[in-house]
């Protein structure tokens, strides 16, 4: 298999270079307060048979992979939920089963491998929480230094997790967007590979592995995938995986990608309707999909448009309710972003063909943000001394 970069905006080809992050021509047009321009995609060419191995479709050789078992997450068959929703071919991809309990490990894994190959020993990033604790864990396994810029409001579990893994953490006053700018300034001034989502092409490329796995687990392309969407990088990566399968002739079609956004952080859904991005401060309990500027916005919008994707928004109340319903019917406790995808399914399920194969991406473990989940359950102050007190 041969690999190169292609600019997702202007189509210019580049050789893969660990120092190249976005298309220099398009980056010159970058304005503040808009999604990233010139996102680079990995372009592969070659042949692969039906029993291909996932690493064969990745641009970094396995000898550089970090020694940590990312991916191969289970595809659940939720019997009660299938019956309740009348969708006998409903599946849940449980990416909370990754080593740091988050989907983000898929991106961290490939960034770590690329840094190892390039001999870069420090990885720098901004994160709303999950990407940071993920990179910290994967970097720890690989013996790489991880420097993390985290908004001060990030859930405590994610901060503590990153510190446990030994990352250097700077808590930033302000939002993710401020942390993002600081991380870029830091890596420009002090070096290191920047892993910020969408900016580093290995993030999109690593995330595509979820699609390759789903395809292998199902033995087919699903009809619908519900994807929790903030900056649009998981959506872009999921699309890329299926596009690679189609390009290699392993699959015949794309699934319908459904971007599920919190109504307080719905930049991509608004752009899908209006044709352009307009910044608006975000506000949702689902911290990992709460972004003012969707960094991968242009790329994600292109995927939705070119492959008949859809956008759907859900309220925080619907997210809480979906989180509890998923937990109570399946035994899967997912974080608010994963619950958002579930809420999207609950909203659209009456419209879906009962025979459709449907996958919901549950992107993180619920234990990562118990303060939010705690708001939706009744925590009794009452204690008992014996059964007579019940
Ligand atoms: Zn370009």
GROMACS .gro file of C-alpha atoms and ligand atoms in nm:
model
  391
    1UNK     CA    1   0.000   0.000   0.000
    2UNK     CA    2   0.126   0.350  -0.084
    3UNK     CA    3   0.037   0.658   0.120
    4UNK     CA    4   0.046   1.033   0.064
    5UNK     CA    5  -0.140   1.343   0.180
    6UNK     CA    6  -0.408   1.524  -0.018
    7UNK     CA    7  -0.560   1.857   0.083
    8UNK     CA    8  -0.932   1.807   0.149
    9UNK     CA    9  -0.998   2.161   0.025
   10UNK     CA   10  -0.779   2.238  -0.278
   11UNK     CA   11  -0.683   1.881  -0.375
   12UNK     CA   12  -0.305   1.945  -0.371
   13UNK     CA   13  -0.096   1.630  -0.311
   14UNK     CA   14   0.189   1.620  -0.061
   15UNK     CA   15   0.434   1.358   0.061
   16UNK     CA   16   0.374   1.247   0.419
   17UNK     CA   17   0.603   1.453   0.640
   18UNK     CA   18   0.572   1.453   1.022
   19UNK     CA   19   0.628   1.831   1.023
   20UNK     CA   20   0.342   1.898   0.779
   21UNK     CA   21   0.006   1.948   0.949
   22UNK     CA   22  -0.226   2.148   0.722
   23UNK     CA   23  -0.205   2.247   0.353
   24UNK     CA   24   0.022   2.555   0.347
   25UNK     CA   25  -0.167   2.706   0.052
   26UNK     CA   26  -0.508   2.682   0.222
   27UNK     CA   27  -0.373   2.775   0.568
   28UNK     CA   28  -0.281   3.114   0.421
   29UNK     CA   29  -0.654   3.182   0.384
   30UNK     CA   30  -0.729   3.094   0.747
   31UNK     CA   31  -0.947   3.344   0.932
   32UNK     CA   32  -0.995   3.346   1.309
   33UNK     CA   33  -1.331   3.212   1.435
   34UNK     CA   34  -1.377   2.963   1.154
   35UNK     CA   35  -1.299   2.590   1.117
   36UNK     CA   36  -0.950   2.484   1.009
   37UNK     CA   37  -0.869   2.527   0.642
   38UNK     CA   38  -0.653   2.286   0.448
   39UNK     CA   39  -0.710   1.969   0.652
   40UNK     CA   40  -0.486   1.699   0.506
   41UNK     CA   41  -0.618   1.350   0.448
   42UNK     CA   42  -0.407   1.041   0.398
   43UNK     CA   43  -0.461   0.905   0.050
   44UNK     CA   44  -0.393   0.537   0.004
   45UNK     CA   45  -0.347   0.341  -0.313
   46UNK     CA   46  -0.290  -0.027  -0.364
   47UNK     CA   47  -0.473  -0.356  -0.333
   48UNK     CA   48  -0.634  -0.526  -0.035
   49UNK     CA   49  -0.836  -0.846  -0.016
   50UNK     CA   50  -1.148  -0.915   0.197
   51UNK     CA   51  -0.935  -1.054   0.481
   52UNK     CA   52  -0.720  -0.740   0.501
   53UNK     CA   53  -0.557  -0.649   0.831
   54UNK     CA   54  -0.632  -0.303   0.969
   55UNK     CA   55  -0.263  -0.202   1.009
   56UNK     CA   56  -0.218  -0.267   0.634
   57UNK     CA   57  -0.444   0.034   0.573
   58UNK     CA   58  -0.250   0.268   0.805
   59UNK     CA   59   0.035   0.497   0.694
   60UNK     CA   60   0.273   0.406   0.980
   61UNK     CA   61   0.424   0.056   1.007
   62UNK     CA   62   0.342  -0.162   1.312
   63UNK     CA   63   0.707  -0.152   1.432
   64UNK     CA   64   0.635   0.208   1.547
   65UNK     CA   65   0.303   0.132   1.720
   66UNK     CA   66   0.287   0.206   2.094
   67UNK     CA   67   0.259  -0.109   2.311
   68UNK     CA   68  -0.101  -0.058   2.424
   69UNK     CA   69  -0.408  -0.249   2.300
   70UNK     CA   70  -0.617   0.022   2.132
   71UNK     CA   71  -0.925  -0.070   1.929
   72UNK     CA   72  -1.087  -0.411   1.876
   73UNK     CA   73  -1.368  -0.277   2.095
   74UNK     CA   74  -1.686  -0.482   2.130
   75UNK     CA   75  -1.994  -0.436   1.914
   76UNK     CA   76  -2.288  -0.486   2.150
   77UNK     CA   77  -2.617  -0.647   2.051
   78UNK     CA   78  -2.860  -0.471   2.287
   79UNK     CA   79  -3.152  -0.716   2.304
   80UNK     CA   80  -3.392  -0.510   2.519
   81UNK     CA   81  -3.333  -0.192   2.325
   82UNK     CA   82  -3.371  -0.374   1.994
   83UNK     CA   83  -3.712  -0.497   2.105
   84UNK     CA   84  -3.823  -0.162   2.249
   85UNK     CA   85  -3.726   0.032   1.936
   86UNK     CA   86  -3.829  -0.232   1.684
   87UNK     CA   87  -3.478  -0.238   1.537
   88UNK     CA   88  -3.355  -0.600   1.541
   89UNK     CA   89  -3.027  -0.500   1.371
   90UNK     CA   90  -2.923  -0.233   1.619
   91UNK     CA   91  -2.563  -0.241   1.744
   92UNK     CA   92  -2.362  -0.028   1.985
   93UNK     CA   93  -1.990   0.020   1.929
   94UNK     CA   94  -1.848   0.046   2.280
   95UNK     CA   95  -1.537   0.259   2.245
   96UNK     CA   96  -1.534   0.326   2.617
   97UNK     CA   97  -1.365  -0.017   2.623
   98UNK     CA   98  -1.042   0.137   2.490
   99UNK     CA   99  -0.741   0.149   2.729
  100UNK     CA  100  -0.809   0.506   2.853
  101UNK     CA  101  -1.187   0.450   2.824
  102UNK     CA  102  -1.226   0.675   2.520
  103UNK     CA  103  -1.259   0.662   2.142
  104UNK     CA  104  -0.977   0.919   2.130
  105UNK     CA  105  -0.722   0.639   2.181
  106UNK     CA  106  -0.758   0.560   1.811
  107UNK     CA  107  -0.614   0.902   1.720
  108UNK     CA  108  -0.355   0.905   1.999
  109UNK     CA  109  -0.228   0.564   1.887
  110UNK     CA  110  -0.143   0.677   1.534
  111UNK     CA  111  -0.003   1.016   1.644
  112UNK     CA  112   0.224   0.832   1.889
  113UNK     CA  113   0.336   0.596   1.612
  114UNK     CA  114   0.410   0.884   1.374
  115UNK     CA  115   0.608   1.070   1.642
  116UNK     CA  116   0.806   0.754   1.720
  117UNK     CA  117   0.885   0.706   1.352
  118UNK     CA  118   0.996   1.070   1.321
  119UNK     CA  119   1.206   1.055   1.639
  120UNK     CA  120   0.995   1.327   1.808
  121UNK     CA  121   0.981   1.269   2.184
  122UNK     CA  122   0.723   1.523   2.298
  123UNK     CA  123   0.356   1.540   2.200
  124UNK     CA  124   0.161   1.861   2.264
  125UNK     CA  125  -0.214   1.907   2.257
  126UNK     CA  126  -0.522   2.093   2.366
  127UNK     CA  127  -0.821   1.890   2.474
  128UNK     CA  128  -1.163   1.918   2.632
  129UNK     CA  129  -1.053   1.621   2.843
  130UNK     CA  130  -1.074   1.288   2.664
  131UNK     CA  131  -0.811   1.348   2.394
  132UNK     CA  132  -0.574   1.475   2.663
  133UNK     CA  133  -0.611   1.184   2.903
  134UNK     CA  134  -0.598   0.951   2.603
  135UNK     CA  135  -0.275   1.095   2.465
  136UNK     CA  136  -0.128   1.093   2.815
  137UNK     CA  137  -0.201   0.719   2.849
  138UNK     CA  138  -0.086   0.618   2.504
  139UNK     CA  139   0.222   0.842   2.537
  140UNK     CA  140   0.302   0.678   2.872
  141UNK     CA  141   0.297   0.335   2.707
  142UNK     CA  142   0.528   0.460   2.430
  143UNK     CA  143   0.763   0.647   2.666
  144UNK     CA  144   0.680   0.986   2.513
  145UNK     CA  145   0.645   1.316   2.699
  146UNK     CA  146   0.292   1.458   2.676
  147UNK     CA  147   0.219   1.827   2.731
  148UNK     CA  148  -0.148   1.906   2.769
  149UNK     CA  149  -0.348   2.230   2.763
  150UNK     CA  150  -0.680   2.167   2.936
  151UNK     CA  151  -0.964   2.415   2.998
  152UNK     CA  152  -1.001   2.469   3.373
  153UNK     CA  153  -1.364   2.347   3.351
  154UNK     CA  154  -1.271   1.998   3.217
  155UNK     CA  155  -1.417   1.712   3.425
  156UNK     CA  156  -1.195   1.627   3.721
  157UNK     CA  157  -1.170   1.257   3.633
  158UNK     CA  158  -1.007   1.342   3.300
  159UNK     CA  159  -0.758   1.581   3.465
  160UNK     CA  160  -0.662   1.327   3.731
  161UNK     CA  161  -0.635   1.052   3.470
  162UNK     CA  162  -0.389   1.263   3.263
  163UNK     CA  163  -0.183   1.341   3.575
  164UNK     CA  164  -0.178   0.972   3.673
  165UNK     CA  165  -0.033   0.892   3.332
  166UNK     CA  166   0.242   1.146   3.402
  167UNK     CA  167   0.148   1.419   3.154
  168UNK     CA  168   0.248   1.780   3.211
  169UNK     CA  169  -0.086   1.958   3.240
  170UNK     CA  170  -0.148   2.331   3.203
  171UNK     CA  171  -0.498   2.429   3.313
  172UNK     CA  172  -0.618   2.711   3.091
  173UNK     CA  173  -0.847   2.995   3.191
  174UNK     CA  174  -1.120   2.996   2.927
  175UNK     CA  175  -1.255   2.751   2.675
  176UNK     CA  176  -1.113   2.474   2.460
  177UNK     CA  177  -1.057   2.729   2.185
  178UNK     CA  178  -0.814   2.924   2.402
  179UNK     CA  179  -0.635   2.601   2.504
  180UNK     CA  180  -0.610   2.508   2.137
  181UNK     CA  181  -0.442   2.837   2.042
  182UNK     CA  182  -0.198   2.805   2.333
  183UNK     CA  183  -0.103   2.450   2.233
  184UNK     CA  184  -0.022   2.562   1.877
  185UNK     CA  185   0.184   2.853   2.006
  186UNK     CA  186   0.369   2.619   2.244
  187UNK     CA  187   0.460   2.362   1.977
  188UNK     CA  188   0.571   2.639   1.739
  189UNK     CA  189   0.797   2.789   2.005
  190UNK     CA  190   0.925   2.485   2.189
  191UNK     CA  191   0.884   2.200   1.938
  192UNK     CA  192   0.715   1.864   1.985
  193UNK     CA  193   0.449   1.712   1.766
  194UNK     CA  194   0.110   1.882   1.799
  195UNK     CA  195  -0.174   1.631   1.829
  196UNK     CA  196  -0.460   1.876   1.846
  197UNK     CA  197  -0.763   1.721   1.687
  198UNK     CA  198  -0.812   1.777   1.312
  199UNK     CA  199  -0.485   1.978   1.289
  200UNK     CA  200  -0.267   1.666   1.299
  201UNK     CA  201  -0.367   1.445   1.000
  202UNK     CA  202  -0.301   1.130   1.206
  203UNK     CA  203  -0.604   1.213   1.423
  204UNK     CA  204  -0.852   1.173   1.136
  205UNK     CA  205  -0.661   0.876   1.002
  206UNK     CA  206  -0.647   0.698   1.340
  207UNK     CA  207  -1.018   0.751   1.393
  208UNK     CA  208  -1.100   0.577   1.065
  209UNK     CA  209  -1.009   0.246   1.230
  210UNK     CA  210  -1.352   0.241   1.397
  211UNK     CA  211  -1.514   0.202   1.055
  212UNK     CA  212  -1.274  -0.071   0.949
  213UNK     CA  213  -1.357  -0.261   1.269
  214UNK     CA  214  -1.733  -0.217   1.234
  215UNK     CA  215  -1.710  -0.343   0.877
  216UNK     CA  216  -1.513  -0.649   0.988
  217UNK     CA  217  -1.741  -0.718   1.286
  218UNK     CA  218  -2.064  -0.690   1.086
  219UNK     CA  219  -1.930  -0.834   0.762
  220UNK     CA  220  -2.106  -0.548   0.582
  221UNK     CA  221  -2.152  -0.171   0.574
  222UNK     CA  222  -2.424  -0.058   0.817
  223UNK     CA  223  -2.712   0.154   0.688
  224UNK     CA  224  -2.687   0.422   0.957
  225UNK     CA  225  -2.420   0.533   1.203
  226UNK     CA  226  -2.506   0.777   1.482
  227UNK     CA  227  -2.197   0.981   1.566
  228UNK     CA  228  -2.164   1.224   1.856
  229UNK     CA  229  -2.029   1.539   1.692
  230UNK     CA  230  -1.846   1.840   1.831
  231UNK     CA  231  -1.549   1.945   1.621
  232UNK     CA  232  -1.642   1.693   1.350
  233UNK     CA  233  -1.323   1.489   1.367
  234UNK     CA  234  -1.487   1.160   1.470
  235UNK     CA  235  -1.740   1.212   1.194
  236UNK     CA  236  -1.463   1.288   0.943
  237UNK     CA  237  -1.258   0.986   1.054
  238UNK     CA  238  -1.558   0.753   1.038
  239UNK     CA  239  -1.635   0.874   0.685
  240UNK     CA  240  -1.272   0.830   0.582
  241UNK     CA  241  -1.269   0.465   0.694
  242UNK     CA  242  -1.569   0.374   0.482
  243UNK     CA  243  -1.439   0.579   0.189
  244UNK     CA  244  -1.113   0.380   0.201
  245UNK     CA  245  -1.312   0.055   0.197
  246UNK     CA  246  -1.509   0.174  -0.108
  247UNK     CA  247  -1.192   0.297  -0.280
  248UNK     CA  248  -1.022  -0.041  -0.232
  249UNK     CA  249  -1.331  -0.218  -0.369
  250UNK     CA  250  -1.394  -0.394  -0.036
  251UNK     CA  251  -1.730  -0.220   0.019
  252UNK     CA  252  -1.986  -0.110  -0.236
  253UNK     CA  253  -2.136   0.191  -0.063
  254UNK     CA  254  -2.113   0.437   0.222
  255UNK     CA  255  -2.337   0.423   0.531
  256UNK     CA  256  -2.562   0.721   0.610
  257UNK     CA  257  -2.365   0.922   0.863
  258UNK     CA  258  -2.577   1.101   1.121
  259UNK     CA  259  -2.404   1.382   1.307
  260UNK     CA  260  -2.567   1.413   1.647
  261UNK     CA  261  -2.502   1.745   1.820
  262UNK     CA  262  -2.614   1.898   2.146
  263UNK     CA  263  -2.847   2.189   2.067
  264UNK     CA  264  -2.614   2.411   2.271
  265UNK     CA  265  -2.318   2.319   2.049
  266UNK     CA  266  -2.464   2.269   1.702
  267UNK     CA  267  -2.230   2.458   1.468
  268UNK     CA  268  -2.212   2.177   1.213
  269UNK     CA  269  -2.591   2.122   1.198
  270UNK     CA  270  -2.642   2.495   1.150
  271UNK     CA  271  -2.381   2.503   0.873
  272UNK     CA  272  -2.546   2.205   0.705
  273UNK     CA  273  -2.867   2.408   0.688
  274UNK     CA  274  -2.728   2.753   0.615
  275UNK     CA  275  -2.424   2.665   0.405
  276UNK     CA  276  -2.174   2.850   0.625
  277UNK     CA  277  -2.030   2.846   0.973
  278UNK     CA  278  -2.119   3.115   1.222
  279UNK     CA  279  -1.953   3.117   1.565
  280UNK     CA  280  -2.173   3.095   1.873
  281UNK     CA  281  -2.062   3.019   2.232
  282UNK     CA  282  -2.134   2.656   2.318
  283UNK     CA  283  -2.322   2.536   2.622
  284UNK     CA  284  -2.399   2.168   2.689
  285UNK     CA  285  -2.343   1.907   2.959
  286UNK     CA  286  -2.174   1.685   2.698
  287UNK     CA  287  -1.829   1.838   2.748
  288UNK     CA  288  -1.650   1.631   2.484
  289UNK     CA  289  -1.874   1.763   2.207
  290UNK     CA  290  -1.890   2.120   2.340
  291UNK     CA  291  -1.699   2.346   2.100
  292UNK     CA  292  -1.748   2.703   1.980
  293UNK     CA  293  -1.556   2.649   1.656
  294UNK     CA  294  -1.569   2.297   1.508
  295UNK     CA  295  -1.206   2.257   1.402
  296UNK     CA  296  -1.285   1.987   1.148
  297UNK     CA  297  -1.598   2.172   1.036
  298UNK     CA  298  -1.527   2.220   0.666
  299UNK     CA  299  -1.408   1.862   0.627
  300UNK     CA  300  -1.704   1.716   0.820
  301UNK     CA  301  -1.953   1.928   0.627
  302UNK     CA  302  -1.806   1.801   0.301
  303UNK     CA  303  -1.847   1.438   0.418
  304UNK     CA  304  -2.211   1.495   0.510
  305UNK     CA  305  -2.288   1.671   0.184
  306UNK     CA  306  -2.112   1.430  -0.048
  307UNK     CA  307  -2.249   1.115   0.114
  308UNK     CA  308  -2.608   1.214   0.200
  309UNK     CA  309  -2.535   1.253   0.569
  310UNK     CA  310  -2.772   1.418   0.813
  311UNK     CA  311  -2.752   1.633   1.123
  312UNK     CA  312  -2.975   1.606   1.428
  313UNK     CA  313  -2.969   1.806   1.751
  314UNK     CA  314  -3.068   1.689   2.097
  315UNK     CA  315  -3.125   1.878   2.421
  316UNK     CA  316  -2.926   1.823   2.740
  317UNK     CA  317  -3.243   1.676   2.890
  318UNK     CA  318  -3.262   1.423   2.605
  319UNK     CA  319  -2.894   1.339   2.661
  320UNK     CA  320  -2.952   1.273   3.033
  321UNK     CA  321  -3.254   1.062   2.953
  322UNK     CA  322  -3.072   0.863   2.682
  323UNK     CA  323  -2.777   0.801   2.915
  324UNK     CA  324  -3.003   0.647   3.178
  325UNK     CA  325  -3.208   0.451   2.925
  326UNK     CA  326  -2.896   0.301   2.768
  327UNK     CA  327  -2.756   0.209   3.109
  328UNK     CA  328  -3.084   0.055   3.231
  329UNK     CA  329  -3.166  -0.144   2.920
  330UNK     CA  330  -2.821  -0.264   2.817
  331UNK     CA  331  -2.576  -0.237   3.109
  332UNK     CA  332  -2.362   0.008   2.912
  333UNK     CA  333  -2.278   0.328   3.105
  334UNK     CA  334  -2.155   0.583   2.853
  335UNK     CA  335  -2.048   0.944   2.900
  336UNK     CA  336  -2.275   1.231   2.792
  337UNK     CA  337  -2.127   1.254   2.441
  338UNK     CA  338  -2.197   0.884   2.379
  339UNK     CA  339  -2.541   0.934   2.527
  340UNK     CA  340  -2.596   1.217   2.277
  341UNK     CA  341  -2.556   0.967   1.992
  342UNK     CA  342  -2.808   0.744   2.166
  343UNK     CA  343  -3.045   1.042   2.206
  344UNK     CA  344  -3.014   1.102   1.832
  345UNK     CA  345  -3.116   0.743   1.768
  346UNK     CA  346  -3.416   0.771   2.002
  347UNK     CA  347  -3.525   1.083   1.815
  348UNK     CA  348  -3.494   0.936   1.464
  349UNK     CA  349  -3.578   0.569   1.531
  350UNK     CA  350  -3.946   0.605   1.427
  351UNK     CA  351  -3.827   0.710   1.078
  352UNK     CA  352  -3.583   0.423   1.028
  353UNK     CA  353  -3.663   0.114   0.823
  354UNK     CA  354  -3.704  -0.171   1.078
  355UNK     CA  355  -3.472  -0.388   0.870
  356UNK     CA  356  -3.192  -0.130   0.875
  357UNK     CA  357  -2.855  -0.209   1.026
  358UNK     CA  358  -2.791   0.071   1.273
  359UNK     CA  359  -2.475   0.143   1.475
  360UNK     CA  360  -2.451   0.390   1.763
  361UNK     CA  361  -2.102   0.509   1.855
  362UNK     CA  362  -2.065   0.516   2.233
  363UNK     CA  363  -1.743   0.712   2.254
  364UNK     CA  364  -1.647   0.709   2.621
  365UNK     CA  365  -1.704   0.542   2.956
  366UNK     CA  366  -1.963   0.701   3.185
  367UNK     CA  367  -1.724   0.696   3.481
  368UNK     CA  368  -1.525   0.973   3.313
  369UNK     CA  369  -1.781   1.231   3.414
  370UNK     CA  370  -1.979   1.115   3.715
  371UNK     CA  371  -2.061   1.468   3.829
  372UNK     CA  372  -2.278   1.519   3.522
  373UNK     CA  373  -2.430   1.170   3.535
  374UNK     CA  374  -2.499   1.224   3.906
  375UNK     CA  375  -2.737   1.509   3.823
  376UNK     CA  376  -2.976   1.264   3.659
  377UNK     CA  377  -3.009   1.013   3.942
  378UNK     CA  378  -3.144   1.050   4.293
  379UNK     CA  379  -2.868   1.031   4.549
  380UNK     CA  380  -3.034   0.955   4.881
  381UNK     CA  381  -2.887   1.111   5.197
  382UNK     CA  382  -3.063   0.846   5.403
  383UNK     CA  383  -2.857   0.563   5.549
  384UNK     CA  384  -2.985   0.252   5.723
  385UNK     CA  385  -2.862   0.051   6.018
  386UNK     CA  386  -3.073  -0.258   5.966
  387UNK     CA  387  -3.335  -0.395   5.728
  388UNK     CA  388  -3.610  -0.267   5.961
  389UNK     CA  389  -3.518   0.089   5.851
  390UNK     CA  390  -3.614   0.019   5.489
  391LIG    ZN1  391  -0.516   2.308   0.019
   0.00000   0.00000   0.00000
